[in-house]
mmCIF file with all atom_site columns, C-alpha atoms in Angstrom:
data_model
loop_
_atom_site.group_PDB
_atom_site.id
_atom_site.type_symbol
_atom_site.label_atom_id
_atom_site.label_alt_id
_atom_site.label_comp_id
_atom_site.label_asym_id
_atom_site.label_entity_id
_atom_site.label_seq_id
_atom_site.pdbx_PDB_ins_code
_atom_site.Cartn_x
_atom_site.Cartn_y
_atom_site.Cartn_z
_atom_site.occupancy
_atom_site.B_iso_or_equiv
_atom_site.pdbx_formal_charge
_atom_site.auth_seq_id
_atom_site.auth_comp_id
_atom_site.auth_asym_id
_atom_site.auth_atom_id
_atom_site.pdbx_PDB_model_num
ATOM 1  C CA . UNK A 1 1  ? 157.109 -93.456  88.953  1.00 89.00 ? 1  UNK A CA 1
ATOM 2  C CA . UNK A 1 2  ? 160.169 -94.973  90.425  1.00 92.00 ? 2  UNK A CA 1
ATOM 3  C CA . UNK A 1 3  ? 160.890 -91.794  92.005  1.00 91.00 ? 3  UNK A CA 1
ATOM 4  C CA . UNK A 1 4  ? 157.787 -90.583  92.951  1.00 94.00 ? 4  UNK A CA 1
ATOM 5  C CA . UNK A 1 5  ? 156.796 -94.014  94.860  1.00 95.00 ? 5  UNK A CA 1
ATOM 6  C CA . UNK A 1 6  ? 159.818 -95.536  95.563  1.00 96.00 ? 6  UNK A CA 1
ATOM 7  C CA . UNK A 1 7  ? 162.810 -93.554  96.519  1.00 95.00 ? 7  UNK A CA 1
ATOM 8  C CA . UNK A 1 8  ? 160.488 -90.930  98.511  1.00 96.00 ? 8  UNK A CA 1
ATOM 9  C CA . UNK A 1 9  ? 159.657 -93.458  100.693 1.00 97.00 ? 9  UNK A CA 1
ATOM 10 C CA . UNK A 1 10 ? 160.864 -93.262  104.217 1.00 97.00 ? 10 UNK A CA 1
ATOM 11 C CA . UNK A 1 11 ? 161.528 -96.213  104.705 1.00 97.00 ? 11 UNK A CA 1
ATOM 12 C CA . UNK A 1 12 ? 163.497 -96.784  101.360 1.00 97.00 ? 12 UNK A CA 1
ATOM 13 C CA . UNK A 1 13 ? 165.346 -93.625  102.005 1.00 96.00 ? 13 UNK A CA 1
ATOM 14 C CA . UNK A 1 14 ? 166.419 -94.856  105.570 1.00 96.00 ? 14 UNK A CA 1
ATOM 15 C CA . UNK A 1 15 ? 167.882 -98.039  103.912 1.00 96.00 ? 15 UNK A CA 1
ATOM 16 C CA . UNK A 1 16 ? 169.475 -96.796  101.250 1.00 95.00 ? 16 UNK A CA 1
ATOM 17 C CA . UNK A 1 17 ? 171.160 -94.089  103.754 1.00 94.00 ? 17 UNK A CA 1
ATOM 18 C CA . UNK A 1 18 ? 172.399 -96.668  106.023 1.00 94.00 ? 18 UNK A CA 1
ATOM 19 C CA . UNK A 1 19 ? 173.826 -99.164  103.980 1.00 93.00 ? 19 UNK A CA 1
ATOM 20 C CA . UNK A 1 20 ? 174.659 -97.441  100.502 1.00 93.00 ? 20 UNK A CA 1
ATOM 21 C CA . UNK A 1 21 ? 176.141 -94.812  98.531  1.00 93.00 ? 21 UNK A CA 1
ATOM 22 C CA . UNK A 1 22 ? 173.530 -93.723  96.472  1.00 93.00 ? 22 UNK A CA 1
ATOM 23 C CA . UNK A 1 23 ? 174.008 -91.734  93.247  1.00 92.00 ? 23 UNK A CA 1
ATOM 24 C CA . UNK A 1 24 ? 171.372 -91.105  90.202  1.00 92.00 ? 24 UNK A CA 1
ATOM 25 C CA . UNK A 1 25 ? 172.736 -91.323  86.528  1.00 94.00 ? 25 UNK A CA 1
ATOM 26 C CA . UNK A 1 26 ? 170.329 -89.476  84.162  1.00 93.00 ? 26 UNK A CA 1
ATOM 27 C CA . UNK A 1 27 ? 171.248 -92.040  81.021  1.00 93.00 ? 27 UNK A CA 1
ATOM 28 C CA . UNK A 1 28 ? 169.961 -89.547  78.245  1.00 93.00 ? 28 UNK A CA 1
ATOM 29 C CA . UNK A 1 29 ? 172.684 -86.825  79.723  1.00 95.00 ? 29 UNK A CA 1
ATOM 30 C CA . UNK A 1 30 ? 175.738 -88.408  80.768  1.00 96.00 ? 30 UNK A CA 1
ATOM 31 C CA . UNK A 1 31 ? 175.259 -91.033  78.095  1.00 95.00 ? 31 UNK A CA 1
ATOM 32 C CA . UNK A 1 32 ? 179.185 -91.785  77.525  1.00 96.00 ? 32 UNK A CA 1
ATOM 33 C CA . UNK A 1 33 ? 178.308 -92.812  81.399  1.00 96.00 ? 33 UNK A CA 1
ATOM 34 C CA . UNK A 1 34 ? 175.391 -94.869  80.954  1.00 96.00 ? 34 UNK A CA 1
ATOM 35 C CA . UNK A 1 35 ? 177.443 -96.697  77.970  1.00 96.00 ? 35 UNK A CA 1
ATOM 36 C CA . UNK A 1 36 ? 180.285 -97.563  80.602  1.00 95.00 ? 36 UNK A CA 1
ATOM 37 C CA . UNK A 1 37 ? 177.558 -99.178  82.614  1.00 95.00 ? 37 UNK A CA 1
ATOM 38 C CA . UNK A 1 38 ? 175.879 -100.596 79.602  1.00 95.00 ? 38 UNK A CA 1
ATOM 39 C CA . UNK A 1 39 ? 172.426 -98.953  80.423  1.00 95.00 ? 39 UNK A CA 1
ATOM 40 C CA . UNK A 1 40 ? 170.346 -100.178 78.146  1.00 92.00 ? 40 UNK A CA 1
ATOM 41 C CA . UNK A 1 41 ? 166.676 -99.336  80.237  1.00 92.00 ? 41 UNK A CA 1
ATOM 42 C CA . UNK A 1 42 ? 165.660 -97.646  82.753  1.00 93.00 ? 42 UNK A CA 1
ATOM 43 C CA . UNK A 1 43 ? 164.673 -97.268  85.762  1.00 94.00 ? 43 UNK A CA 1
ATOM 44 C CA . UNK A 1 44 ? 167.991 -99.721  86.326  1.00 95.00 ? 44 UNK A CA 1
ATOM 45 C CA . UNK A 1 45 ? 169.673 -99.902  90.163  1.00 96.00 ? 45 UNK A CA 1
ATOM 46 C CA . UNK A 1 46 ? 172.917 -100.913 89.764  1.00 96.00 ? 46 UNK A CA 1
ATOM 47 C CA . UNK A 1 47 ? 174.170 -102.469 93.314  1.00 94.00 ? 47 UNK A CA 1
ATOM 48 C CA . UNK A 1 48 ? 178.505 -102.225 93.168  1.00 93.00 ? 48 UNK A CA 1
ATOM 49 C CA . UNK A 1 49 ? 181.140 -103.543 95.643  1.00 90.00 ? 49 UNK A CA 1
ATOM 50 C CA . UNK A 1 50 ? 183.645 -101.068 97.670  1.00 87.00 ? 50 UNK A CA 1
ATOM 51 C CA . UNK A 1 51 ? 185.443 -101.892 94.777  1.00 92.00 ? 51 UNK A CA 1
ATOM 52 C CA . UNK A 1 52 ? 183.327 -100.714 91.915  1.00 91.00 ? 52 UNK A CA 1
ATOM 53 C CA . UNK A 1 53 ? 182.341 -104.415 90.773  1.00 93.00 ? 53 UNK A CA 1
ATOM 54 C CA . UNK A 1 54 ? 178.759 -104.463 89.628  1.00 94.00 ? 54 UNK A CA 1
ATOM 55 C CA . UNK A 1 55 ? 177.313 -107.505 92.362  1.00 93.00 ? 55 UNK A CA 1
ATOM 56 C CA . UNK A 1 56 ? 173.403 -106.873 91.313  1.00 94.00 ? 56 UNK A CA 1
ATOM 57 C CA . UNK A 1 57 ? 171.436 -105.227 88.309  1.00 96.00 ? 57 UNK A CA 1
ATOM 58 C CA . UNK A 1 58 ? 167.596 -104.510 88.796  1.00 96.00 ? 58 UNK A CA 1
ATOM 59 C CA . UNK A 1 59 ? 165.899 -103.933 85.943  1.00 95.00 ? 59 UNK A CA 1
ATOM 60 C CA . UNK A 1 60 ? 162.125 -102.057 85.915  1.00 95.00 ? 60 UNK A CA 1
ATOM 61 C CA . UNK A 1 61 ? 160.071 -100.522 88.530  1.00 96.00 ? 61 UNK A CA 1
ATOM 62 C CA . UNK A 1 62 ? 160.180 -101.860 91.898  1.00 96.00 ? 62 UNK A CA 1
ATOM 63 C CA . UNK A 1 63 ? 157.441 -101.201 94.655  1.00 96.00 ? 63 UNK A CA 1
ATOM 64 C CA . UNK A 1 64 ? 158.652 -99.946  98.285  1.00 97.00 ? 64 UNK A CA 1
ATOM 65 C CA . UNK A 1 65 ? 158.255 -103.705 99.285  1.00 97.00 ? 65 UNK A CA 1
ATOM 66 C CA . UNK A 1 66 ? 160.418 -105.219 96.264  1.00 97.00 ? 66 UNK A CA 1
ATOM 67 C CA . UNK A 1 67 ? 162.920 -102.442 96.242  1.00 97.00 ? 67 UNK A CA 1
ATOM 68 C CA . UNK A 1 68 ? 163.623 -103.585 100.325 1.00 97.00 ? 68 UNK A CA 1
ATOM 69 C CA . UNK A 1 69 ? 163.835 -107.163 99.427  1.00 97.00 ? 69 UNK A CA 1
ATOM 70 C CA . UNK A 1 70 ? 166.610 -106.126 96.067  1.00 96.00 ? 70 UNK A CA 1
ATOM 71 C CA . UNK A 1 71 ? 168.562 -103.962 99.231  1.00 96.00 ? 71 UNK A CA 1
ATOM 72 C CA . UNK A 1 72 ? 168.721 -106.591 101.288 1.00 95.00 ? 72 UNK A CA 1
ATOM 73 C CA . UNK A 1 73 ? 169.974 -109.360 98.767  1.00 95.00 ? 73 UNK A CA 1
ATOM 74 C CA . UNK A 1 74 ? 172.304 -106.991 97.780  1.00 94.00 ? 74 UNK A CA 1
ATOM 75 C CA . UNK A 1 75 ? 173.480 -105.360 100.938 1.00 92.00 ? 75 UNK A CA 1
ATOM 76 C CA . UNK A 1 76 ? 174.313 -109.456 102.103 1.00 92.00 ? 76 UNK A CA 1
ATOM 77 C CA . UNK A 1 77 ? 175.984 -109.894 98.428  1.00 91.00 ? 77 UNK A CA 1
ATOM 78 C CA . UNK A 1 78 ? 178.310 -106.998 99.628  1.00 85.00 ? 78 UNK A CA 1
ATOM 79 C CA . UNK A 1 79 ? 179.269 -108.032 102.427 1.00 81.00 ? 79 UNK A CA 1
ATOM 80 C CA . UNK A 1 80 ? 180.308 -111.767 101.361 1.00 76.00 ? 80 UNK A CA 1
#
């Protein structure tokens, strides 16, 4: 759903483009991975620093609206 509703929107993709790196862990196959980044749910968004400091966990299924609102707390956590 998360997917499908969320991260094909246009507007979510235009955010994400121009202010993040985005990557997508599938936790059941690169499970040593999710394990480092003690994924214990998904969908999970993981926000990190330049660094590679977690600075914001989202846990469930956001809507286009709420997924904009996490990107922008996080995008101004970033850039502290």
């Amino acid at each position: 759903k998360m997917i499908e509703e969320t991260l094909s929107d246009a507007v979510i993709i235009e955010f994400i483009n121009s202010h993040f790196y985005p990557v997508i862990l599938d936790a059941q196959a690169e499970k040593a991975d999710a394990e480092k980044l003690k994924i214990t749910s998904v969908p999970l968004i993981i926000y990190f620093d330049a660094e590679g400091k977690t600075i914001k966990r989202y846990r469930g299924y956001a809507s286009p609206s709420d997924m904009l609102q996490q990107m922008a707390v996080a995008n101004l956590l970033v850039h502290e």
